[in-house]
Structure formats: structure tokens, C-alpha cells
Short mmCIF file of C-alpha atoms and ligand atoms in Angstrom, two decimals:
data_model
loop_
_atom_site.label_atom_id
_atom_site.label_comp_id
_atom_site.label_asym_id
_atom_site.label_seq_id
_atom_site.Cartn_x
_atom_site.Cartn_y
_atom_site.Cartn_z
CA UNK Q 1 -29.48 28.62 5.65
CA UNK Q 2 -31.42 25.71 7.12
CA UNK Q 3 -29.78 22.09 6.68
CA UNK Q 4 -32.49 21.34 4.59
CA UNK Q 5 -31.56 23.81 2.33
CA UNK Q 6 -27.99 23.08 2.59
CA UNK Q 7 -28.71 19.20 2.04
CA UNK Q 8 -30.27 20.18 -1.24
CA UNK Q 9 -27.45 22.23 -2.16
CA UNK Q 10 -25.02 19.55 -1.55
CA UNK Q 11 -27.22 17.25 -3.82
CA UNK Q 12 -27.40 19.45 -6.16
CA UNK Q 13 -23.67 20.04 -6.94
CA UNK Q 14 -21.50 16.79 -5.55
CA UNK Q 15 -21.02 14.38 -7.97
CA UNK Q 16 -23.85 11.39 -7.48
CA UNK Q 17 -20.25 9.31 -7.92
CA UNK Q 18 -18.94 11.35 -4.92
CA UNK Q 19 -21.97 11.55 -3.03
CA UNK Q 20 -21.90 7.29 -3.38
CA UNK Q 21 -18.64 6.92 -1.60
CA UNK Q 22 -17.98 6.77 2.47
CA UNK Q 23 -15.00 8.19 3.34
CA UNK Q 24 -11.89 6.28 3.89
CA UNK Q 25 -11.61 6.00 7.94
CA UNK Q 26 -9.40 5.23 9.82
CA UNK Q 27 -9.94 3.98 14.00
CA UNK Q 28 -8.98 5.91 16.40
CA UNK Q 29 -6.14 3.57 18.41
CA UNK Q 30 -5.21 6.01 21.20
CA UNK Q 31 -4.15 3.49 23.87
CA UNK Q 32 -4.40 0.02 22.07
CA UNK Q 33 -1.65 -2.32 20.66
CA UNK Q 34 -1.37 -1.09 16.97
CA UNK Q 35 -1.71 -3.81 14.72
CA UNK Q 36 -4.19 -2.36 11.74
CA UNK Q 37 -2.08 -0.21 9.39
CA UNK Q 38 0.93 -1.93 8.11
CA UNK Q 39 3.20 0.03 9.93
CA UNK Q 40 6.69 -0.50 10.94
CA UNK Q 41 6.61 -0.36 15.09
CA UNK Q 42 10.50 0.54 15.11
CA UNK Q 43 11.73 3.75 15.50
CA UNK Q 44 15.51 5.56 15.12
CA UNK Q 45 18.67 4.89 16.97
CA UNK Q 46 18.98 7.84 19.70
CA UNK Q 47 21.99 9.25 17.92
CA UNK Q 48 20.54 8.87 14.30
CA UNK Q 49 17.52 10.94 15.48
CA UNK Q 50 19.91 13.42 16.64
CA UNK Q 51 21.87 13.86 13.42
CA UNK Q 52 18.58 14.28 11.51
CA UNK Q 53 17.07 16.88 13.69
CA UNK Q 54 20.54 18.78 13.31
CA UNK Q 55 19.90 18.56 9.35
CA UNK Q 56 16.09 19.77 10.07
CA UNK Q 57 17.74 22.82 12.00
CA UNK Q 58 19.23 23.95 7.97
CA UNK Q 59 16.21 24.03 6.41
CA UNK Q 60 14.52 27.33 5.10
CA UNK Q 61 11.00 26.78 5.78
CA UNK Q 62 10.38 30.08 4.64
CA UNK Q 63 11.33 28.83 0.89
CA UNK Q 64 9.35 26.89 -1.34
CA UNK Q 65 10.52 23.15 -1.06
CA UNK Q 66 12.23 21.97 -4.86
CA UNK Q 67 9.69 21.15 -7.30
CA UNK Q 68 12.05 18.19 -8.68
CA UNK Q 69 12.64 16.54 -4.97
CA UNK Q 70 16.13 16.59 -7.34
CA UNK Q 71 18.36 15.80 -4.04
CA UNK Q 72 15.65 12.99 -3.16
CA UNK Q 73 14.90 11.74 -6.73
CA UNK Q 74 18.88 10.55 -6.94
CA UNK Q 75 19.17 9.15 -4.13
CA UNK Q 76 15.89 7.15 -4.31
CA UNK Q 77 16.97 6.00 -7.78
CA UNK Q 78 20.36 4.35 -6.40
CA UNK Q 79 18.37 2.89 -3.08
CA UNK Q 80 15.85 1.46 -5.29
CA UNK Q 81 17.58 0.38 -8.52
CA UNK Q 82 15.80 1.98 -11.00
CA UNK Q 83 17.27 1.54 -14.33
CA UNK Q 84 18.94 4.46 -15.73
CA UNK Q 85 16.37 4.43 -18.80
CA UNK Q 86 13.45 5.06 -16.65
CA UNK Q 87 12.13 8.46 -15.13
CA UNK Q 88 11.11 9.03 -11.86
CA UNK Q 89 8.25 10.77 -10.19
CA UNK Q 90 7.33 11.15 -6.60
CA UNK Q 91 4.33 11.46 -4.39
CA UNK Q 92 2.57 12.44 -1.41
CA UNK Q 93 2.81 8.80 -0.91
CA UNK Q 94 1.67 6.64 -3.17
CA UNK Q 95 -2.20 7.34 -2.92
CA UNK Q 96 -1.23 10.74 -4.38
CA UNK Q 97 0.71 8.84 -7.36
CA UNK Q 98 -2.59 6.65 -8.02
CA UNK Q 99 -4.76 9.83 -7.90
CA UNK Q 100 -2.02 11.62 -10.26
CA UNK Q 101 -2.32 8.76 -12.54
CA UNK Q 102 -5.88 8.21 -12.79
CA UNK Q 103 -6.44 12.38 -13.09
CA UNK Q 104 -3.92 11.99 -16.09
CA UNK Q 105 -6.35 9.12 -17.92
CA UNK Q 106 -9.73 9.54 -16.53
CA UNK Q 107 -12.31 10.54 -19.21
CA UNK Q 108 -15.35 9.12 -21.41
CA UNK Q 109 -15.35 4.95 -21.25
CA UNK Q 110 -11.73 5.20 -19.45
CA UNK Q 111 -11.39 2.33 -17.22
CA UNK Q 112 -9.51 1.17 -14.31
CA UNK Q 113 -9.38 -2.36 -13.73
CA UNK Q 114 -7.73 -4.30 -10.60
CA UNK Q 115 -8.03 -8.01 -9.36
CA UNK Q 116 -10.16 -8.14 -6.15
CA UNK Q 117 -9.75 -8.55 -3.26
CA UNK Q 118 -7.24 -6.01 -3.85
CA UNK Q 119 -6.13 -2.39 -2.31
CA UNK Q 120 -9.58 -0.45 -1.67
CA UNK Q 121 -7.93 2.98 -3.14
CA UNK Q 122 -8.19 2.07 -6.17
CA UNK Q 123 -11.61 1.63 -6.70
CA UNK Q 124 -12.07 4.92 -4.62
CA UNK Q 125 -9.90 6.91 -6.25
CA UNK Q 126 -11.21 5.60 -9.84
CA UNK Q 127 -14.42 7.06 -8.29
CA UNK Q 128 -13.53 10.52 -7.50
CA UNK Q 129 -11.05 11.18 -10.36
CA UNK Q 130 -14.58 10.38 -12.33
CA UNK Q 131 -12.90 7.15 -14.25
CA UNK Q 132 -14.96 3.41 -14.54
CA UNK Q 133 -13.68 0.54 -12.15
CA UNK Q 134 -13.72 -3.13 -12.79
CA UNK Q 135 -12.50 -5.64 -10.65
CA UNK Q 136 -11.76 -9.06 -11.82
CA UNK Q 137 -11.99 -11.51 -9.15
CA UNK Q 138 -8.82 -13.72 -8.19
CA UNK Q 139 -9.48 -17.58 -7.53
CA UNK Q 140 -10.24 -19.54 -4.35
CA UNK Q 141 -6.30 -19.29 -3.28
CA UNK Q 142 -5.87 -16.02 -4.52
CA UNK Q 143 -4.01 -16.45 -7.41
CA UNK Q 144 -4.97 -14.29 -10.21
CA UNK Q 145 -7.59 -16.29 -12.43
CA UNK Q 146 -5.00 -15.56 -15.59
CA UNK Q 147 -8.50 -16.35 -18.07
CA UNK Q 148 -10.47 -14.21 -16.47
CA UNK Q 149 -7.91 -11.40 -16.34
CA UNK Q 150 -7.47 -11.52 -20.38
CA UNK Q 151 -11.03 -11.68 -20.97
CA UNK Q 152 -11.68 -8.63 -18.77
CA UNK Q 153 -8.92 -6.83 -20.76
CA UNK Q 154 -10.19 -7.62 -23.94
CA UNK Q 155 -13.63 -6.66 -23.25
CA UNK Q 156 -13.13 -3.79 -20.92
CA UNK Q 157 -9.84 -2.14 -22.58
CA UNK Q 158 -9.03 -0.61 -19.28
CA UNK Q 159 -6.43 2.69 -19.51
CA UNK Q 160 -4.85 1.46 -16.28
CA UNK Q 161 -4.27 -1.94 -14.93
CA UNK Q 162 -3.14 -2.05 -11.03
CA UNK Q 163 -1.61 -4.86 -9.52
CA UNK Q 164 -0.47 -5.04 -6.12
CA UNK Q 165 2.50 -7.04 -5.92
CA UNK Q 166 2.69 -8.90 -3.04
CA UNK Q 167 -1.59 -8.01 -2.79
CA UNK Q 168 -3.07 -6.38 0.08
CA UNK Q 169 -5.01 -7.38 1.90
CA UNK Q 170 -4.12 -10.99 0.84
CA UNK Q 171 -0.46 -10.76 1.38
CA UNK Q 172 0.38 -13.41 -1.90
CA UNK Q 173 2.73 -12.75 -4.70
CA UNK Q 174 1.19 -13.02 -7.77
CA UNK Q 175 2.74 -15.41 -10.73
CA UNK Q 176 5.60 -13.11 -12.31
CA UNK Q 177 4.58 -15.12 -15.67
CA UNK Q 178 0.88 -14.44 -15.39
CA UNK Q 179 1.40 -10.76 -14.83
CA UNK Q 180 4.04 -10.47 -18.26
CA UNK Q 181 1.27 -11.79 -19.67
CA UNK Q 182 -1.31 -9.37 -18.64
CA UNK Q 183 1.46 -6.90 -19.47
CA UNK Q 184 1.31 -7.85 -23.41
CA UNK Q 185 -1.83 -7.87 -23.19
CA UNK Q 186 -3.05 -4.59 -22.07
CA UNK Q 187 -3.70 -1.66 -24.28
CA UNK Q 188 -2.54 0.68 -21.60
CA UNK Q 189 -0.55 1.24 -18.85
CA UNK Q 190 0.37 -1.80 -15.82
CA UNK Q 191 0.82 -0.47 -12.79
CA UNK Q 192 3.05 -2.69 -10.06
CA UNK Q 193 2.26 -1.44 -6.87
CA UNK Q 194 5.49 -2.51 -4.85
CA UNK Q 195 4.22 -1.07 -1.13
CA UNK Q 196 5.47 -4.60 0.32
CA UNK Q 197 8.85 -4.50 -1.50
CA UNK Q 198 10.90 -5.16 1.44
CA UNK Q 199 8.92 -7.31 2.90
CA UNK Q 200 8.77 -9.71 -0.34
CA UNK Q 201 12.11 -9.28 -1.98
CA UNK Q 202 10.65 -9.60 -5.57
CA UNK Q 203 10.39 -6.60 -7.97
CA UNK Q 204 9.78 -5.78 -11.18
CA UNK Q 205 11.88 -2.36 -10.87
CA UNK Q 206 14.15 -4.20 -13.93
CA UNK Q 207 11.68 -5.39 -15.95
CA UNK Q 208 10.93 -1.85 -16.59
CA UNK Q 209 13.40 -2.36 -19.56
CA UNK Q 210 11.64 -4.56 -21.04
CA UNK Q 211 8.32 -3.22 -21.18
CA UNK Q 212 7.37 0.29 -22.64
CA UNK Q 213 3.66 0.43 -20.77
CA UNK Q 214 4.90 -1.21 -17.10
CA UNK Q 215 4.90 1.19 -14.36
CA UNK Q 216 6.46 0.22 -11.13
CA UNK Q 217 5.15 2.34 -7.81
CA UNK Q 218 6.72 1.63 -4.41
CA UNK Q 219 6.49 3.61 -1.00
CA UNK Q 220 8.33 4.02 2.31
CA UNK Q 221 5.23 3.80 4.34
CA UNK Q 222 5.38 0.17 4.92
CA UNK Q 223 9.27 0.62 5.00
CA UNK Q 224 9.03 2.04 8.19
CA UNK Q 225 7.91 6.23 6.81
CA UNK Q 226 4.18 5.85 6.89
CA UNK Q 227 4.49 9.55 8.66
CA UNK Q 228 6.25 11.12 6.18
CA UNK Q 229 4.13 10.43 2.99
CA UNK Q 230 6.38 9.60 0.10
CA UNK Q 231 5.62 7.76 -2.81
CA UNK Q 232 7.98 6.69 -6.20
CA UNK Q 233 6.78 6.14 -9.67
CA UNK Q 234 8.92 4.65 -12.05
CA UNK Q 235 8.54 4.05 -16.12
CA UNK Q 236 9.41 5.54 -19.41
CA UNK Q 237 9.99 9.17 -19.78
CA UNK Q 238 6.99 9.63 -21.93
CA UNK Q 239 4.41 8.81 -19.32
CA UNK Q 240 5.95 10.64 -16.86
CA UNK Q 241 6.24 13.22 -18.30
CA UNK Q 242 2.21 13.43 -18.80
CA UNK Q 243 1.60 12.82 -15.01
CA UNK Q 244 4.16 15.65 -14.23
CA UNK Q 245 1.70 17.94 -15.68
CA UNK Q 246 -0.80 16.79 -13.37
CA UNK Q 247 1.40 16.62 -10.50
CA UNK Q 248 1.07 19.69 -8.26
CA UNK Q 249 4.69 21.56 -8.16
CA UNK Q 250 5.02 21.39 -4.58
CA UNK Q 251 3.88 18.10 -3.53
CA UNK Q 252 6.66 16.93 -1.86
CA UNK Q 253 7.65 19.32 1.28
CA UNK Q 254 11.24 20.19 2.29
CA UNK Q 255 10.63 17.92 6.18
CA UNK Q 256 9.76 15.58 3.79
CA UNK Q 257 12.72 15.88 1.27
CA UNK Q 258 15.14 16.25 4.02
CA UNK Q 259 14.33 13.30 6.50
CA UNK Q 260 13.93 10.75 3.71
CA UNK Q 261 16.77 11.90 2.07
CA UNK Q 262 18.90 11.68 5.68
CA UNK Q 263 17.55 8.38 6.31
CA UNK Q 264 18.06 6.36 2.75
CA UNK Q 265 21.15 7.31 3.32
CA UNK Q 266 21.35 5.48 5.96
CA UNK Q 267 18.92 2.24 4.87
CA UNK Q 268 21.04 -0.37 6.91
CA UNK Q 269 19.12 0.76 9.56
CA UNK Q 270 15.41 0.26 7.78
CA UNK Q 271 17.23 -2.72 6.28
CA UNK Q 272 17.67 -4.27 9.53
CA UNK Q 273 14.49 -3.71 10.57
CA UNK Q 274 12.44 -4.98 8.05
CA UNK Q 275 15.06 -8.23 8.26
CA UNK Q 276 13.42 -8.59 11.78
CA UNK Q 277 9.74 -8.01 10.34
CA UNK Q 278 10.28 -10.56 7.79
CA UNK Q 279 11.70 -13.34 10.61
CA UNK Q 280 8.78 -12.48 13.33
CA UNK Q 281 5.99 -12.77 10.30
CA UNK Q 282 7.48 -16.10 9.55
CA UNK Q 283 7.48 -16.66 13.58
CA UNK Q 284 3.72 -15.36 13.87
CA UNK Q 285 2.39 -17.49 10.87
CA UNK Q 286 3.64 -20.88 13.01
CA UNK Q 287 1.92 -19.27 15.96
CA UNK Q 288 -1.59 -18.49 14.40
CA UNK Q 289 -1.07 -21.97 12.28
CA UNK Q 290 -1.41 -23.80 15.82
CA UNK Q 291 -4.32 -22.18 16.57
CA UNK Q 292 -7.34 -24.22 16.63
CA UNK Q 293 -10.15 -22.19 14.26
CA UNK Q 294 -7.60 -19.98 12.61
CA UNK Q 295 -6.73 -20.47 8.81
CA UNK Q 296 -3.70 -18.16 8.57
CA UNK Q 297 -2.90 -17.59 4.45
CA UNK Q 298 1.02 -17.47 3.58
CA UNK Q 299 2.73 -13.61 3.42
CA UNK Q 300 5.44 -12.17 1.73
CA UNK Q 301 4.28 -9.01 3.04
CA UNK Q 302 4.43 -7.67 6.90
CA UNK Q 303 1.29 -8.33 7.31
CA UNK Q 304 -0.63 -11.71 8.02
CA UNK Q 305 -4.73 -12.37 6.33
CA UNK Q 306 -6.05 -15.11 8.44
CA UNK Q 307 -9.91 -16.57 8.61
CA UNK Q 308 -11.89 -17.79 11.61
CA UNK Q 309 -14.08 -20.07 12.13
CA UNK Q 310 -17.44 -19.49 10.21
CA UNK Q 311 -19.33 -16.28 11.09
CA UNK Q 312 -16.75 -15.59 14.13
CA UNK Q 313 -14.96 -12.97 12.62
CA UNK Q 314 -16.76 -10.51 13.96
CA UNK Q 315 -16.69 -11.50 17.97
CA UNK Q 316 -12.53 -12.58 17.26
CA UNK Q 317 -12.18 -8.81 16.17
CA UNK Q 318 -14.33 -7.35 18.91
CA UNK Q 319 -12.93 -9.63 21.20
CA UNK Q 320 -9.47 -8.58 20.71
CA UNK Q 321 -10.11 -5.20 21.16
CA UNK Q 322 -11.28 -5.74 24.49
CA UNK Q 323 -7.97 -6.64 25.04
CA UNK Q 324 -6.43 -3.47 23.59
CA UNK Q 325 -5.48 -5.22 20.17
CA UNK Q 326 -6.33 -3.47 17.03
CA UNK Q 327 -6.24 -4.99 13.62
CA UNK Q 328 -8.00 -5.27 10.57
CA UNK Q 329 -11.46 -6.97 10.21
CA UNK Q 330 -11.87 -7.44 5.96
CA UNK Q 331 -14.95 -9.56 6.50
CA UNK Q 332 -17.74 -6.03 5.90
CA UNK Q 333 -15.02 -5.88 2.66
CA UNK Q 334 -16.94 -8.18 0.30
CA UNK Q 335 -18.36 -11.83 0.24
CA UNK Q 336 -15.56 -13.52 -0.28
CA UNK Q 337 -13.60 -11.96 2.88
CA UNK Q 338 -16.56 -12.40 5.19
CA UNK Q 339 -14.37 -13.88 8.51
CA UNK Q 340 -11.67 -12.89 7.53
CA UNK Q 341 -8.96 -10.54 9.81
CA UNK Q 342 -5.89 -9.15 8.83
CA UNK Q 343 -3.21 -8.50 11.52
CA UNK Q 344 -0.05 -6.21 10.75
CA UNK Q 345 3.47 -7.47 12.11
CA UNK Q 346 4.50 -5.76 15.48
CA UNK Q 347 7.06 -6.24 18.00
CA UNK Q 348 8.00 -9.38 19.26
CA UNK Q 349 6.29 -8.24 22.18
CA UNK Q 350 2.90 -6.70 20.60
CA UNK Q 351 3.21 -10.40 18.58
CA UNK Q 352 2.99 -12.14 21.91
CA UNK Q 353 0.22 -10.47 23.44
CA UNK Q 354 -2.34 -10.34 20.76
CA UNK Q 355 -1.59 -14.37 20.06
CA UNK Q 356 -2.44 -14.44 23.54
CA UNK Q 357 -5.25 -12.59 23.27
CA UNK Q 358 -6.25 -14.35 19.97
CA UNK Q 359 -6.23 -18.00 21.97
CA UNK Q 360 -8.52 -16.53 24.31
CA UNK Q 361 -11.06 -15.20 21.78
CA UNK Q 362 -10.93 -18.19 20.32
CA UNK Q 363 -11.53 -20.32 23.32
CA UNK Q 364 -14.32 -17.91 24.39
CA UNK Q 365 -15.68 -18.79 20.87
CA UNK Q 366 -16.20 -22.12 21.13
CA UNK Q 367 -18.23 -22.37 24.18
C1 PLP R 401 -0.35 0.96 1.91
C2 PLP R 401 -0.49 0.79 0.46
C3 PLP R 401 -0.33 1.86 -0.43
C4 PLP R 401 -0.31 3.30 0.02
O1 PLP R 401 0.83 3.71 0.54
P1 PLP R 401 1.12 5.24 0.86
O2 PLP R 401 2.43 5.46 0.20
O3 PLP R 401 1.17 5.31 2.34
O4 PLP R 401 0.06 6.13 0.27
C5 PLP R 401 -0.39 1.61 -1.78
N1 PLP R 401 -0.62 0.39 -2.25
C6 PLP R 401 -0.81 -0.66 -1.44
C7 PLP R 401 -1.07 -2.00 -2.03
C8 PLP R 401 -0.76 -0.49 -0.07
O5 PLP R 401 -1.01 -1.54 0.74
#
């Protein structure tokens, strides 16, 4: 078959919704300073690795891993402090939990609606699980803009509600009073996407008592597992139950089981390090705040959103990477994050050299 043919083939049968969407990629950073993905840049203690490679050596690879991640699921719970009323689910990290979630309610005039600028998944996986989108946009500071919010809900009636709490790529907390009320007022569920937990110290894992359609997701990607894909869902039994159908039965692999297992049990160590993240972000914000035509936004995540000077985005980004420092340029994202970069916490170290560098973009800049 000739591409032609092929090409009309493809048209043909993808979705025009598919067919709409550019993948999600990610840069390649072989050889540069790693600042793009939210990652933690810590590894193991020597002698923890070893212990966990001994428990690696039990494993029956030859079996199917446990359907229920039971082992996993318990100890998660106590780590995490879910209440005992709610059920758990888990996930190919959480991107798997927002597909499982939007399989589970996607049909005819279902919506999902998120404040923007938010986390870009959403809106793509809305897309391919064949559900509507509708962002609401958050004010000047982002803050959530409460009145537009409830007017969105009330004319949209969305199925799902996401909100990232603290938001990517903004790095805020939102109001815990607005979002109880966006809670009451939804029709369906309210996702709390808790990727930043550690980072932010604010959850509301116990308000799941109190509400019957809050869900609360969090992940130990940004914890300092971003290589081992695992994602938690939390709510009442009811729901979960529903996505469990969706869920495929194997999702979660037995290397996967087994090392987060091993290493939540020992979370001092993650502990510590994010302890360290939290005190070099607050270190790095005074460093970029002294920079003359940077406008560096507050975090309670481990990652900082800063703006440049205006239309400089672009050459501060490019300029960087000459200097073997990768982060995130938003400003291609939409209008209102035109200029603006988002750098992940590293290493003291890796925080030194791309301030460096970012001084001497800067100062390039301005002649
Ligand atoms: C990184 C991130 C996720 C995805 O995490 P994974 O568990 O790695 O899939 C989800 N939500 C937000 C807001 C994120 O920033």
C-alpha cells in the first residue's frame, strides 16, 4: 500500500478527536542538567538498594503479579492516611487513574471540567476517552475565580471536576474553602489531584469523610518513584468499585508491587528527601527573586513557575540549554503563560548552576 492510501485509511478510521491531538512528548535530556519533569534527583542509600534488590531476587516473574496490589494497597493506606471508610484503587501512575476514571464516565454530553492553566492530561485524556473538556480560567494570581467556577458548574454539569492541589504548572494551593464549595456544588465527582503532597503538606485525604463525591488521587512520581509508575485513588466504596471494572486486572506489576512496597516501608528516607526539596525550593525562590527580569510565583510544590521579561521567554529557555539546563518553557501552553518557564527543584548543585546560567541569559538579554 502506498502512503497515500494508508493516509486515507488512517483518516478514515481514527477518531477526528484523536486525529486533533499531538502526542504528549517528552525532550530527549541525554547529557543536560535535568530540571523539566518534576523529578526527585536523589537516589537510595547503597545498603537500602542492596536490601531491595535481595527482595527483587524472590519474586516469581513467571506468575501473574496480584490483581489487588493487596500487600501494596495496606501499606499505602497506613503511609498515606486514608480513612478506614474509604476504598482504595491503584494505578499505572496516576495518568492511568485519570484515564480509568474518565473511561468509567465518558459518554453523550459527559463533561470534564478543570481550572486552567492546569495539568495538560486532563484535557488530553478527556479527548481520547471521547468525553467534552471545559476549562474555567483561574484569575490574574492564580487563584481559582470561585464565580466563575460555579457558573461553569451550573451550566456545564460536568461528570468530573479535577483539581490539582497544589496546581501544576502554577505551583499555588488553591483556597481549601473555595474548593468545599465547588465540592457542594458539583453534580458529580471532585477529583483532588495530590501529585505535590509532600511537597505542600496540605491534603484533603480526611475530608474524604465528609464528602460522598470527593476523590483524592496522589502519586509517588514526584515523591521521588517517577520510574516506577504508581498511582492511588481514594473515595467511597461505591465509585471504586465502578472504576475497578474498568481497571485492567494486571495493571500494577510485581517490580512494581515489590519496590514500592520495600521502600514505603522505609519513607524516612523519601521523607528526608523531600524535607531537603522543600528547604532548597524555598532557597531557589530567594535566588530567582534577586534576579533582575525574573518574576518567580510562590510554590508549595518542588517545582518553581517564573516569568521573564516580555517576549524573552523563548531566548531564556534556549539560552539555558546552551548551557546544558533543561526545564520547562509553558509560554507555547496558552496566552496567558506566554514567557513563562517552569524549573523543577534539583540538587543544591544542579540549583547553582542553572541560577548561574539563568543570570547570564538574562544579562545576554538585555543588551
Ligand atoms: C505529574 C502529575 C501527575 C502524573 O503523575 P504520574 O503518577 O507520574 O502519572 C498527575 N497530576 C499532576 C498535577 C501532576 O503534576
Amino acid at each position: 500500500m502506498g502512503a497515500g492510501v494508508v493516509q486515507q485509511n488512517v483518516t478514515r478510521w481514527v477518531r477526528p478527536g484523536i486525529r486533533a491531538l499531538s502526542a504528549y512528548t517528552v525532550p530527549d535530556a541525554t547529557g543536560l542538567i535535568k530540571l523539566d519533569a518534576m523529578e526527585n534527583p536523589y537516589r537510595w542509600p547503597e545498603p537500602l538498594i542492596d536490601e531491595w534488590l535481595a527482595r527483587l531476587r524472590e519474586l516469581h516473574l513467571n506468575r501473574y503479579p496480584d490483581p489487588h496490589s493487596r500487600q501494596l494497597a495496606t501499606t499505602l493506606r497506613g503511609v498515606m492516611g486514608v480513612p478506614d471508610s474509604a476504598a482504595v484503587m491503584l494505578g499505572n501512575g496516576s495518568d492511568e487513574l485519570i484515564q480509568i476514571i474518565a473511561q468509567t464516565l465518558a459518554g453523550p454530553s459527559r463533561l470534564l471540567l478543570a481550572p486552567e492553566p492546569g495539568f495538560v492530561m486532563y484535557r488530553m485524556i478527556a479527548a481520547c476517552a471521547g468525553m467534552a473538556y471545559q476549562g474555567v480560567p483561574l484569575k490574574r494570581d492564580f487563584s481559582l475565580d470561585l464565580p466563575a467556577m460555579l457558573e461553569a458548574i451550573e451550566q456545564h454539569q460536568p461528570a468530573v471536576i479535577f483539581l490539582a492541589y497544589p496546581n501544576n504548572p502554577t505551583g499555588n494551593l488553591f483556597d481549601e474553602r473555595q474548593i468545599g464549595r465547588i465540592i457542594k456544588a458539583a453534580p458529580g465527582l471532585v477529583v483532588l489531584d495530590e501529585a505535590y503532597h509532600a511537597f505542600a503538606q496540605a491534603s484533603f485525604m480526611d475530608r474524604l469523610t465528609e464528602y460522598d463525591n470527593l476523590l483524592v488521587m496522589r502519586t509517588l512520581s514526584k515523591l521521588g518513584l517517577a520510574g516506577l509508575r504508581l498511582g492511588l485513588l481514594a473515595g467511597a466504596e461505591a465509585w471504586i468499585n465502578e472504576f475497578n471494572k474498568v481497571r485492567l486486572p494486571y495493571n500494577i506489576n510485581t517490580l512494581t508491587q515489590a519496590s514500592a512496597d520495600f521502600i514505603l516501608q522505609h519513607h524516612e528516607v523519601l521523607d528526608e528527601q523531600t524535607a531537603r526539596i522543600r528547604a532548597d525550593r524555598d532557597k531557589l525562590l530567594d535566588d530567582l527573586r534577586a534576579i533582575e527580569g525574573i518574576t518567580p510565583y510562590p510554590s508549595r510544590a518542588n517545582f518553581i513557575l517564573f516569568r521573564t521579561d516580555s517576549g524573552r521567554g523563548e531566548r531564556v529557555f534556549s539560552a539555558l540549554l546552551g548551557k546544558g539546563v533543561l526545564i520547562k518553557n509553558l509560554g507555547a501552553a496558552s496566552g496567558v503563560l506566554a514567557d513563562h518557564l517552569r524549573v523543577t527543584v534539583g540538587t543544591p548543585e544542579e540549583n547553582r548552576i542553572f541560577v548561574r546560567a539563568l543570570l547570564d541569559s538574562c544579562q545576554v538579554n538585555n543588551e
